[in-house]
Amino acid sequence: GVTNTGGPIGGDTIVQKVLLEDFTGHTCQACPNAHREGKRLRDIYDERLVVLAVHADFWAAPYPPNAPFFTYDFRNAVSTQIATDFNVIGQPFPKGMVQRMLNPGTSNQLVLDWAGWESKIDQWINTAAKAGLEITPGYNSGTNTMTAEVKVKAVSDLIDGAHLAVYFSEDSIVKWQKDGSINDSTYVHNHVLRGSFNGMLGEDLGVISTGDEIIKNYSTALIPSDVDVNHVYLVAILTNTVTKEVIQVTEVKLQ
């Protein structure tokens, strides 16, 4: 299936979508409150809000294999790099970034407590989109390889240049989670960032002019080995090369 964040690719109006990155971990007692807020916001904004649960820092470290709980390792290279590069490591979780927006007046990304997410999403959601993104996914079960054809259409001049990254996430992972004072063995982890096709920031597309259409093709193995292909989503993220802010984002189910 193809998802369209609106034409002109398909002739419709391109709508702005917003990326929420929720920094979390399975031993973080307060993190489920942020998960619940992410779900509430997703219910409001529907597919215009893309949520990624970024498991990182010591909150995400697994217990030893012989422990009764928290032995699963949700971490991966891209999750760790996002948390590290945007200075979220060492902060009290849960935290979040909306659109990787800058803290006003600074050159650093704004890292927010979950109570601050909605107002920032509201700030971005109805801005005029500068670009559209469309993903056509593919999966070869024989080679366990995912493919992503990503179409970028510039609606405005992107004079700072743009990077295109393609991540993949997984829903409906049932693993232990601290939820307040409870150790919950049946907790359902959603939007879990699993990896990237092309690194954290992705490919440098350079300066893009109004009306330009760019098509890129990527492939990567579906990992880790216990991922359920039926619950995987591909997420394309177009970012400003200078500020690192998100220009546009979209997601599509792998199959």
Coordinates of N, CA and C in Angstrom, one line a residue:
G1 N 0.8 -1.2 0.0 CA 0.0 0.0 0.0 C 0.9 1.2 0.0
V2 N 0.3 2.3 -0.6 CA 1.0 3.6 -0.6 C 0.3 4.5 0.3
T3 N 1.1 5.3 1.1 CA 0.5 6.4 1.9 C 0.9 7.7 1.2
N4 N 0.0 8.6 1.1 CA 0.3 9.9 0.5 C 0.1 10.9 1.6
T5 N 1.1 11.7 1.9 CA 0.9 12.8 2.8 C 0.3 13.9 2.0
G6 N -0.4 13.6 1.0 CA -1.0 14.6 0.2 C -0.2 14.7 -1.1
G7 N -0.8 15.0 -2.2 CA -0.1 15.4 -3.4 C 0.6 16.7 -3.1
P8 N 1.0 17.6 -4.0 CA 0.9 17.4 -5.4 C 1.3 16.1 -6.0
I9 N 2.0 15.3 -5.2 CA 2.4 14.0 -5.7 C 1.1 13.3 -6.2
G10 N 0.0 13.3 -5.5 CA -1.2 12.7 -5.9 C -2.3 13.7 -6.3
G11 N -1.9 15.0 -6.3 CA -2.9 16.0 -6.8 C -3.7 16.6 -5.6
D12 N -3.5 16.1 -4.4 CA -4.2 16.6 -3.2 C -3.3 17.7 -2.6
T13 N -3.8 18.3 -1.5 CA -3.0 19.3 -0.8 C -2.1 18.5 0.1
I14 N -0.8 18.9 0.2 CA 0.1 18.3 1.1 C -0.1 18.8 2.5
V15 N -0.3 17.9 3.5 CA -0.5 18.3 4.8 C 0.8 18.1 5.6
Q16 N 1.0 19.0 6.6 CA 2.1 18.9 7.5 C 1.8 17.8 8.5
K17 N 2.8 16.9 8.6 CA 2.7 15.8 9.6 C 3.8 16.1 10.7
V18 N 3.6 15.6 11.9 CA 4.5 15.9 13.0 C 5.1 14.7 13.6
L19 N 6.4 14.7 13.9 CA 7.1 13.6 14.5 C 7.2 13.8 16.1
L20 N 6.7 12.9 16.8 CA 6.9 12.9 18.3 C 7.8 11.7 18.7
E21 N 9.0 12.0 19.2 CA 9.9 11.0 19.7 C 9.9 11.0 21.2
D22 N 9.4 9.8 21.7 CA 9.2 9.6 23.1 C 10.3 8.8 23.7
F23 N 11.2 9.4 24.5 CA 12.4 8.7 25.1 C 11.9 8.0 26.3
T24 N 12.2 6.7 26.3 CA 11.6 5.8 27.2 C 12.5 4.6 27.6
G25 N 12.1 3.8 28.6 CA 12.8 2.6 29.0 C 11.9 1.7 29.8
H26 N 12.2 0.4 29.8 CA 11.3 -0.5 30.5 C 11.4 -0.5 32.0
T27 N 12.5 0.1 32.6 CA 12.6 0.2 34.0 C 12.2 1.6 34.5
C28 N 11.7 2.5 33.6 CA 11.3 3.9 34.0 C 9.9 3.9 34.4
Q29 N 9.6 4.1 35.7 CA 8.3 4.0 36.3 C 7.3 5.0 35.8
A30 N 7.8 6.2 35.4 CA 6.9 7.2 35.0 C 6.7 7.2 33.4
C31 N 7.4 6.4 32.7 CA 7.3 6.4 31.3 C 6.0 5.9 30.7
P32 N 5.3 5.0 31.3 CA 4.0 4.6 30.8 C 3.0 5.8 30.8
N33 N 3.1 6.8 31.6 CA 2.3 8.0 31.6 C 2.5 8.7 30.2
A34 N 3.8 8.8 29.8 CA 4.1 9.4 28.5 C 3.6 8.5 27.4
H35 N 3.6 7.2 27.5 CA 3.1 6.3 26.5 C 1.6 6.6 26.3
R36 N 0.9 6.8 27.5 CA -0.5 7.0 27.4 C -0.9 8.4 26.8
E37 N 0.0 9.3 27.1 CA -0.2 10.7 26.5 C 0.0 10.6 25.0
G38 N 1.1 9.8 24.6 CA 1.3 9.6 23.1 C 0.1 9.0 22.4
K39 N -0.5 8.0 23.1 CA -1.7 7.4 22.5 C -2.9 8.4 22.4
R40 N -3.0 9.2 23.5 CA -4.1 10.1 23.5 C -3.9 11.1 22.3
L41 N -2.7 11.6 22.1 CA -2.4 12.5 21.1 C -2.6 11.9 19.7
R42 N -2.2 10.7 19.6 CA -2.3 9.9 18.3 C -3.8 9.8 18.0
D43 N -4.6 9.5 19.0 CA -6.1 9.4 18.8 C -6.7 10.8 18.3
I44 N -6.1 11.9 18.7 CA -6.6 13.2 18.3 C -6.1 13.5 16.9
Y45 N -4.9 13.3 16.6 CA -4.3 13.8 15.3 C -4.3 12.7 14.2
D46 N -4.5 11.5 14.6 CA -4.5 10.3 13.7 C -3.2 10.3 12.9
E47 N -3.3 10.0 11.6 CA -2.0 9.8 10.9 C -1.2 11.0 10.7
R48 N -1.7 12.2 11.1 CA -0.9 13.4 11.0 C 0.2 13.4 12.1
L49 N 0.1 12.6 13.1 CA 1.1 12.5 14.1 C 1.8 11.1 14.0
V50 N 3.1 11.1 13.9 CA 3.9 9.9 13.8 C 4.7 9.8 15.2
V51 N 4.5 8.7 15.9 CA 5.1 8.5 17.2 C 6.2 7.5 17.1
L52 N 7.3 7.8 17.7 CA 8.4 6.8 17.8 C 8.8 6.7 19.3
A53 N 8.8 5.5 19.8 CA 9.3 5.2 21.2 C 10.8 4.9 21.1
V54 N 11.6 5.8 21.6 CA 13.0 5.7 21.6 C 13.6 5.1 22.9
H55 N 13.9 3.9 22.9 CA 14.4 3.2 24.1 C 15.9 3.5 24.3
A56 N 16.3 4.1 25.3 CA 17.6 4.6 25.5 C 18.0 4.8 26.9
D57 N 19.3 5.0 27.1 CA 19.9 5.3 28.4 C 19.8 4.1 29.3
F58 N 20.1 4.3 30.6 CA 20.1 3.2 31.5 C 18.7 2.7 31.8
W59 N 17.7 3.5 31.5 CA 16.3 3.1 31.7 C 16.0 1.9 30.8
A60 N 16.7 1.8 29.7 CA 16.4 0.7 28.7 C 17.4 -0.4 28.8
A61 N 18.4 -0.3 29.7 CA 19.3 -1.4 29.9 C 18.6 -2.7 30.4
P62 N 19.0 -3.8 29.8 CA 18.3 -5.1 30.3 C 18.9 -5.6 31.5
Y63 N 18.1 -6.3 32.3 CA 18.6 -7.1 33.5 C 19.3 -8.3 32.9
P64 N 20.1 -8.9 33.8 CA 20.8 -10.2 33.4 C 19.9 -11.2 32.9
P65 N 20.3 -12.1 32.0 CA 19.4 -13.1 31.4 C 18.7 -14.0 32.4
N66 N 19.3 -14.2 33.5 CA 18.6 -15.1 34.5 C 17.7 -14.4 35.4
A67 N 17.5 -13.0 35.3 CA 16.6 -12.3 36.1 C 15.1 -12.7 35.7
P68 N 14.2 -12.4 36.6 CA 12.8 -12.8 36.2 C 12.1 -11.8 35.3
F69 N 12.7 -10.6 35.2 CA 12.0 -9.6 34.3 C 13.0 -8.6 33.8
F70 N 12.6 -7.8 32.8 CA 13.4 -6.7 32.2 C 14.6 -7.2 31.5
T71 N 14.6 -8.4 31.0 CA 15.7 -9.0 30.4 C 15.8 -8.7 28.9
Y72 N 14.7 -8.1 28.3 CA 14.7 -7.8 26.9 C 15.5 -6.6 26.6
D73 N 16.2 -6.5 25.5 CA 16.9 -5.3 25.1 C 16.2 -4.6 23.9
F74 N 15.6 -3.5 24.2 CA 14.9 -2.8 23.1 C 15.9 -1.8 22.4
R75 N 17.0 -1.7 22.9 CA 18.0 -0.6 22.4 C 18.5 -1.0 21.1
N76 N 18.9 0.0 20.3 CA 19.6 -0.3 19.0 C 20.4 1.0 18.7
A77 N 21.3 0.9 17.7 CA 22.2 1.9 17.4 C 21.6 3.3 17.1
V78 N 20.5 3.2 16.4 CA 19.8 4.5 16.0 C 19.1 5.2 17.2
S79 N 18.5 4.4 18.0 CA 17.9 4.9 19.2 C 18.9 5.6 20.1
T80 N 20.0 4.9 20.3 CA 21.1 5.4 21.2 C 21.7 6.7 20.6
Q81 N 21.8 6.7 19.3 CA 22.4 7.9 18.7 C 21.5 9.1 18.7
I82 N 20.2 8.9 18.5 CA 19.2 10.0 18.7 C 19.3 10.6 20.1
A83 N 19.3 9.7 21.1 CA 19.3 10.2 22.5 C 20.6 10.9 22.8
T84 N 21.7 10.4 22.2 CA 23.0 11.0 22.5 C 23.2 12.3 21.8
D85 N 22.9 12.3 20.5 CA 23.2 13.5 19.7 C 22.3 14.7 20.1
F86 N 21.1 14.4 20.6 CA 20.2 15.5 21.0 C 20.2 15.7 22.5
N87 N 21.3 15.2 23.2 CA 21.5 15.5 24.6 C 20.4 15.1 25.5
V88 N 19.8 13.9 25.2 CA 18.7 13.4 26.1 C 19.3 12.4 27.1
I89 N 20.4 11.8 26.8 CA 21.1 10.9 27.7 C 21.3 11.7 29.1
G90 N 21.0 11.0 30.2 CA 21.2 11.6 31.5 C 20.1 12.5 32.0
Q91 N 19.1 12.8 31.2 CA 18.0 13.5 31.6 C 17.0 12.6 32.2
P92 N 16.2 13.0 33.2 CA 15.1 12.2 33.8 C 14.1 11.8 32.8
F93 N 13.9 10.5 32.5 CA 12.9 10.1 31.5 C 11.5 10.0 32.3
P94 N 10.4 10.2 31.6 CA 10.3 10.3 30.1 C 10.5 11.7 29.6
K95 N 11.0 11.8 28.4 CA 11.2 13.1 27.7 C 10.7 12.9 26.3
G96 N 10.6 14.0 25.6 CA 10.2 13.9 24.2 C 10.7 15.1 23.4
M97 N 10.8 14.8 22.1 CA 11.0 15.9 21.1 C 9.8 16.0 20.1
V98 N 9.4 17.1 19.8 CA 8.3 17.3 18.8 C 9.0 18.0 17.6
Q99 N 9.0 17.2 16.5 CA 9.5 17.7 15.2 C 11.0 18.1 15.3
R100 N 11.7 17.6 16.3 CA 13.1 17.9 16.6 C 13.3 19.4 16.6
M101 N 12.3 20.1 17.0 CA 12.3 21.6 17.0 C 13.4 22.1 17.9
L102 N 13.9 23.3 17.5 CA 14.9 23.9 18.3 C 14.3 24.6 19.5
N103 N 15.0 24.6 20.6 CA 14.7 25.5 21.7 C 14.8 26.9 21.2
P104 N 13.8 27.7 21.3 CA 13.8 29.0 20.7 C 15.0 29.8 21.1
G105 N 15.7 30.5 20.2 CA 16.9 31.3 20.5 C 18.1 30.5 20.7
T106 N 18.1 29.2 20.5 CA 19.3 28.4 20.7 C 19.5 27.5 19.4
S107 N 20.6 26.8 19.4 CA 20.9 25.9 18.4 C 20.8 24.4 18.8
N108 N 20.1 24.3 20.0 CA 19.9 22.9 20.5 C 18.4 22.5 20.4
Q109 N 18.2 21.2 20.3 CA 16.8 20.7 20.2 C 16.1 20.9 21.6
L110 N 14.8 21.1 21.5 CA 14.0 21.3 22.7 C 13.5 20.0 23.2
V111 N 13.9 19.6 24.4 CA 13.5 18.3 25.0 C 12.5 18.6 26.1
L112 N 11.3 18.0 25.9 CA 10.1 18.3 26.7 C 9.6 17.2 27.6
D113 N 9.1 17.6 28.7 CA 8.3 16.7 29.5 C 7.0 16.4 28.8
W114 N 6.3 15.3 29.0 CA 5.2 14.9 28.2 C 4.0 15.9 28.3
A115 N 3.9 16.6 29.4 CA 2.8 17.6 29.5 C 3.0 18.7 28.5
G116 N 4.2 18.9 28.0 CA 4.4 20.0 27.0 C 4.3 19.6 25.6
W117 N 4.0 18.3 25.3 CA 4.0 17.9 23.9 C 2.9 18.5 23.1
E118 N 1.7 18.5 23.7 CA 0.5 18.8 22.9 C 0.6 20.2 22.3
S119 N 1.0 21.2 23.1 CA 1.0 22.6 22.6 C 2.0 22.7 21.5
K120 N 3.1 22.0 21.5 CA 4.1 22.1 20.4 C 3.6 21.4 19.2
I121 N 2.9 20.2 19.3 CA 2.3 19.6 18.2 C 1.3 20.5 17.5
D122 N 0.5 21.2 18.4 CA -0.5 22.1 17.8 C 0.2 23.2 17.0
Q123 N 1.3 23.6 17.5 CA 2.1 24.7 16.9 C 2.5 24.3 15.5
W124 N 2.8 23.1 15.3 CA 3.4 22.6 14.0 C 2.3 22.1 13.1
I125 N 1.2 21.6 13.6 CA 0.3 20.7 12.8 C -0.4 21.5 11.6
N126 N -0.6 22.7 11.8 CA -1.3 23.5 10.8 C -0.4 24.5 10.1
T127 N 0.9 24.3 10.2 CA 1.8 25.1 9.4 C 1.8 24.6 8.0
A128 N 2.1 25.5 7.0 CA 2.2 25.1 5.6 C 3.3 24.1 5.4
A129 N 3.0 23.0 4.8 CA 4.1 22.0 4.5 C 5.0 22.5 3.5
K130 N 6.3 22.3 3.7 CA 7.4 22.7 2.8 C 7.7 21.6 1.8
A131 N 7.2 20.4 2.1 CA 7.5 19.2 1.3 C 6.5 18.1 1.5
G132 N 6.4 17.2 0.6 CA 5.5 16.0 0.8 C 6.4 14.8 0.7
L133 N 6.0 13.7 1.4 CA 6.7 12.5 1.4 C 5.8 11.3 1.1
E134 N 6.2 10.4 0.3 CA 5.4 9.2 0.0 C 6.3 8.0 0.1
I135 N 5.9 7.0 0.8 CA 6.7 5.7 0.9 C 5.9 4.6 0.2
T136 N 6.6 3.8 -0.6 CA 6.1 2.6 -1.1 C 7.0 1.5 -0.5
P137 N 6.4 0.6 0.4 CA 7.2 -0.4 1.1 C 7.2 -1.7 0.3
G138 N 8.2 -2.5 0.6 CA 8.3 -3.9 0.1 C 9.0 -4.8 1.1
Y139 N 8.6 -6.1 1.0 CA 9.2 -7.0 1.9 C 9.4 -8.4 1.2
N140 N 10.6 -8.9 1.2 CA 10.9 -10.2 0.7 C 11.2 -11.2 1.8
S141 N 10.2 -12.1 2.0 CA 10.3 -13.0 3.2 C 11.5 -14.0 3.0
G142 N 11.8 -14.3 1.7 CA 12.9 -15.3 1.5 C 14.2 -14.7 1.9
T143 N 14.5 -13.5 1.7 CA 15.8 -12.9 2.1 C 15.6 -12.0 3.4
N144 N 14.4 -11.9 3.9 CA 14.1 -11.1 5.1 C 14.5 -9.7 4.9
T145 N 14.3 -9.1 3.7 CA 14.7 -7.8 3.4 C 13.6 -6.9 3.1
M146 N 13.7 -5.7 3.7 CA 12.7 -4.6 3.5 C 13.2 -3.7 2.5
T147 N 12.3 -3.1 1.7 CA 12.6 -2.1 0.7 C 11.7 -0.9 1.0
A148 N 12.3 0.3 0.6 CA 11.5 1.5 0.7 C 11.8 2.4 -0.4
E149 N 10.7 2.7 -1.2 CA 10.9 3.7 -2.3 C 10.3 5.0 -1.7
V150 N 11.0 6.0 -1.6 CA 10.6 7.3 -1.0 C 10.6 8.4 -2.0
K151 N 9.4 9.0 -2.2 CA 9.3 10.1 -3.1 C 9.2 11.4 -2.2
V152 N 10.1 12.4 -2.6 CA 10.1 13.7 -1.9 C 9.7 14.7 -3.0
K153 N 8.7 15.5 -2.6 CA 8.3 16.6 -3.5 C 8.4 17.9 -2.7
A154 N 9.2 18.9 -3.2 CA 9.4 20.1 -2.5 C 8.3 21.1 -2.9
V155 N 7.6 21.7 -1.9 CA 6.6 22.7 -2.1 C 7.2 24.1 -2.0
S156 N 8.3 24.2 -1.2 CA 9.0 25.4 -1.0 C 10.5 25.1 -1.3
D157 N 11.3 26.2 -1.5 CA 12.7 26.1 -1.6 C 13.3 25.6 -0.2
L158 N 14.1 24.6 -0.2 CA 14.7 24.1 1.0 C 16.2 24.5 1.0
I159 N 16.4 25.8 1.3 CA 17.7 26.4 1.0 C 18.8 25.9 2.0
D160 N 18.4 25.4 3.1 CA 19.4 24.9 4.1 C 19.9 23.5 3.6
G161 N 19.2 22.9 2.6 CA 19.5 21.5 2.3 C 18.6 20.6 3.2
A162 N 18.5 19.3 2.8 CA 17.7 18.4 3.5 C 18.3 17.0 3.6
H163 N 18.1 16.3 4.6 CA 18.5 14.9 4.8 C 17.2 14.1 4.8
L164 N 17.3 12.9 4.2 CA 16.2 11.9 4.3 C 16.7 10.7 5.0
A165 N 16.0 10.4 6.1 CA 16.2 9.1 6.8 C 15.0 8.3 6.8
V166 N 15.2 7.0 6.7 CA 14.1 6.0 6.8 C 14.3 5.1 7.9
Y167 N 13.4 5.1 8.9 CA 13.5 4.3 10.1 C 12.4 3.2 10.0
F168 N 12.5 2.2 10.9 CA 11.4 1.2 11.0 C 11.1 1.0 12.4
S169 N 9.8 0.8 12.7 CA 9.3 0.6 14.1 C 8.4 -0.6 14.2
E170 N 8.1 -1.0 15.4 CA 7.3 -2.2 15.6 C 6.3 -1.9 16.7
D171 N 5.0 -2.3 16.5 CA 3.9 -2.2 17.4 C 3.7 -3.6 18.1
S172 N 3.0 -3.5 19.2 CA 2.4 -4.7 19.8 C 3.4 -5.7 20.3
I173 N 4.5 -5.2 20.9 CA 5.5 -6.0 21.5 C 5.1 -6.2 23.0
V174 N 4.9 -7.4 23.4 CA 4.5 -7.7 24.8 C 5.7 -8.1 25.6
K175 N 6.1 -7.2 26.5 CA 7.3 -7.4 27.3 C 7.1 -6.6 28.6
W176 N 7.9 -7.0 29.6 CA 7.9 -6.3 30.9 C 8.0 -4.8 30.8
Q177 N 7.3 -4.1 31.7 CA 7.5 -2.6 31.9 C 7.2 -2.3 33.3
K178 N 8.0 -1.4 33.9 CA 7.6 -0.8 35.2 C 6.5 0.3 34.9
D179 N 5.4 0.2 35.6 CA 4.3 1.1 35.4 C 4.0 1.6 36.8
G180 N 4.5 2.7 37.3 CA 4.4 3.2 38.7 C 5.0 2.1 39.5
S181 N 4.3 1.6 40.5 CA 4.9 0.6 41.4 C 4.7 -0.8 41.0
I182 N 4.1 -1.0 39.8 CA 3.8 -2.3 39.2 C 4.9 -2.8 38.2
N183 N 5.3 -4.0 38.3 CA 6.1 -4.7 37.3 C 5.1 -5.4 36.4
D184 N 4.8 -4.9 35.2 CA 3.8 -5.5 34.3 C 4.4 -6.4 33.3
S185 N 4.0 -7.7 33.4 CA 4.6 -8.7 32.4 C 3.8 -8.7 31.1
T186 N 2.7 -8.0 31.0 CA 1.8 -8.1 29.8 C 1.7 -6.7 29.1
Y187 N 2.7 -5.9 29.4 CA 2.7 -4.5 28.9 C 2.9 -4.6 27.4
V188 N 2.1 -3.8 26.7 CA 2.2 -3.7 25.2 C 3.0 -2.5 24.8
H189 N 4.1 -2.7 24.2 CA 5.0 -1.6 23.7 C 4.7 -1.3 22.3
N190 N 4.4 -0.1 22.0 CA 4.0 0.3 20.6 C 5.0 1.4 20.1
H191 N 5.1 1.5 18.8 CA 5.9 2.5 18.1 C 7.4 2.3 18.4
V192 N 7.8 1.1 18.7 CA 9.2 1.0 19.2 C 10.2 1.1 18.0
L193 N 11.0 2.1 18.1 CA 12.0 2.3 17.0 C 13.0 1.1 17.0
R194 N 13.1 0.4 15.9 CA 13.9 -0.8 15.8 C 15.2 -0.6 15.0
G195 N 15.2 0.4 14.1 CA 16.4 0.6 13.3 C 16.2 1.6 12.2
S196 N 17.2 1.7 11.4 CA 17.2 2.7 10.2 C 17.7 2.0 9.0
F197 N 17.2 2.4 7.8 CA 17.7 1.9 6.6 C 19.0 2.6 6.2
N198 N 19.2 3.8 6.7 CA 20.4 4.6 6.2 C 20.9 5.6 7.3
G199 N 21.0 5.1 8.5 CA 21.6 5.9 9.5 C 20.6 6.8 10.2
M200 N 21.1 7.5 11.2 CA 20.3 8.4 12.0 C 19.8 9.6 11.2
L201 N 20.7 10.3 10.6 CA 20.3 11.5 9.8 C 20.0 11.1 8.4
G202 N 20.4 9.9 7.9 CA 20.1 9.5 6.6 C 21.0 10.1 5.5
E203 N 20.4 10.3 4.3 CA 21.1 10.7 3.1 C 21.0 12.2 2.9
D204 N 22.1 12.8 2.6 CA 22.1 14.3 2.3 C 21.6 14.5 0.9
L205 N 20.4 15.1 0.8 CA 19.9 15.4 -0.6 C 20.3 16.7 -1.1
G206 N 21.0 17.5 -0.3 CA 21.4 18.8 -0.8 C 20.3 19.8 -0.8
V207 N 20.5 21.0 -1.5 CA 19.5 22.0 -1.6 C 18.4 21.5 -2.5
I208 N 17.2 21.7 -2.2 CA 16.0 21.3 -3.0 C 15.2 22.5 -3.3
S209 N 14.8 22.6 -4.6 CA 14.0 23.8 -5.0 C 12.5 23.4 -5.2
T210 N 11.7 24.4 -5.1 CA 10.2 24.3 -5.3 C 9.9 23.5 -6.5
G211 N 9.1 22.5 -6.4 CA 8.7 21.6 -7.5 C 9.6 20.4 -7.8
D212 N 10.7 20.4 -7.2 CA 11.6 19.3 -7.4 C 11.0 18.0 -6.8
E213 N 11.1 16.9 -7.5 CA 10.7 15.6 -7.1 C 12.0 14.7 -7.1
I214 N 12.2 14.0 -6.0 CA 13.3 13.1 -5.8 C 12.8 11.8 -5.4
I215 N 13.3 10.7 -6.0 CA 12.9 9.4 -5.6 C 14.2 8.6 -5.2
K216 N 14.1 8.0 -4.0 CA 15.2 7.3 -3.4 C 14.7 5.9 -3.1
N217 N 15.6 4.9 -3.2 CA 15.3 3.5 -2.9 C 16.3 3.0 -1.9
Y218 N 15.8 2.4 -0.9 CA 16.6 1.8 0.2 C 16.2 0.4 0.5
S219 N 17.2 -0.4 1.0 CA 16.8 -1.7 1.5 C 17.6 -2.0 2.7
T220 N 17.1 -2.9 3.6 CA 17.8 -3.3 4.8 C 17.2 -4.6 5.3
A221 N 17.9 -5.3 6.1 CA 17.4 -6.5 6.7 C 16.4 -6.1 7.8
L222 N 15.3 -6.9 8.0 CA 14.4 -6.8 9.1 C 15.0 -7.4 10.3
I223 N 15.3 -6.5 11.3 CA 15.9 -7.0 12.6 C 15.2 -6.4 13.8
P224 N 15.4 -6.9 15.0 CA 16.1 -8.1 15.3 C 15.3 -9.4 14.9
S225 N 15.8 -10.5 15.2 CA 15.2 -11.8 14.6 C 13.8 -12.0 15.1
D226 N 13.4 -11.4 16.3 CA 12.1 -11.7 16.8 C 11.0 -10.7 16.4
V227 N 11.4 -9.8 15.5 CA 10.4 -8.8 15.0 C 9.2 -9.6 14.2
D228 N 8.0 -9.1 14.5 CA 6.8 -9.6 13.8 C 6.6 -8.7 12.6
V229 N 6.8 -9.3 11.4 CA 6.7 -8.5 10.1 C 5.3 -7.8 10.0
N230 N 4.3 -8.4 10.6 CA 2.9 -7.9 10.5 C 2.7 -6.6 11.4
H231 N 3.7 -6.3 12.2 CA 3.5 -5.1 13.1 C 4.6 -4.1 12.8
V232 N 5.2 -4.1 11.6 CA 6.3 -3.2 11.3 C 5.8 -2.0 10.5
Y233 N 6.3 -0.8 10.8 CA 6.0 0.4 10.0 C 7.3 1.0 9.5
L234 N 7.3 1.6 8.4 CA 8.4 2.4 7.9 C 8.1 3.9 8.1
V235 N 9.1 4.6 8.5 CA 8.9 6.0 8.8 C 10.0 6.8 8.1
A236 N 9.5 7.7 7.2 CA 10.4 8.6 6.4 C 10.5 9.9 7.1
I237 N 11.7 10.5 7.3 CA 11.9 11.7 8.0 C 12.8 12.6 7.2
L238 N 12.2 13.8 6.8 CA 13.0 14.8 6.0 C 13.4 15.9 7.0
T239 N 14.7 16.1 7.1 CA 15.1 17.1 8.1 C 15.9 18.2 7.5
N240 N 15.9 19.4 8.1 CA 16.7 20.5 7.7 C 18.2 20.2 8.1
T241 N 19.0 20.3 7.1 CA 20.4 19.9 7.3 C 21.1 20.8 8.3
V242 N 20.8 22.1 8.4 CA 21.4 23.0 9.3 C 20.8 22.9 10.7
T243 N 19.5 23.0 10.9 CA 18.9 23.0 12.2 C 18.6 21.6 12.8
K244 N 18.5 20.6 11.9 CA 18.1 19.3 12.2 C 16.6 19.1 12.5
E245 N 15.8 20.2 12.4 CA 14.4 20.2 12.6 C 13.7 19.3 11.5
V246 N 12.6 18.7 11.8 CA 11.9 17.9 10.8 C 11.1 18.8 9.9
I247 N 11.3 18.6 8.6 CA 10.5 19.3 7.6 C 9.2 18.6 7.3
Q248 N 9.3 17.3 7.2 CA 8.1 16.4 6.9 C 8.4 15.0 7.4
V249 N 7.4 14.3 7.7 CA 7.5 12.9 8.2 C 6.2 12.2 7.7
T250 N 6.4 10.9 7.4 CA 5.2 10.0 7.2 C 5.6 8.6 7.5
E251 N 4.5 7.8 7.7 CA 4.8 6.4 8.0 C 3.8 5.5 7.2
V252 N 4.2 4.3 7.0 CA 3.3 3.3 6.2 C 3.6 2.0 6.8
K253 N 2.6 1.1 6.9 CA 2.7 -0.2 7.4 C 3.5 -1.0 6.3
L254 N 4.4 -1.9 6.8 CA 5.3 -2.6 5.9 C 4.5 -3.5 5.0
Q255 N 3.5 -4.2 5.6 CA 2.7 -5.1 4.7 C 1.3 -5.3 5.4

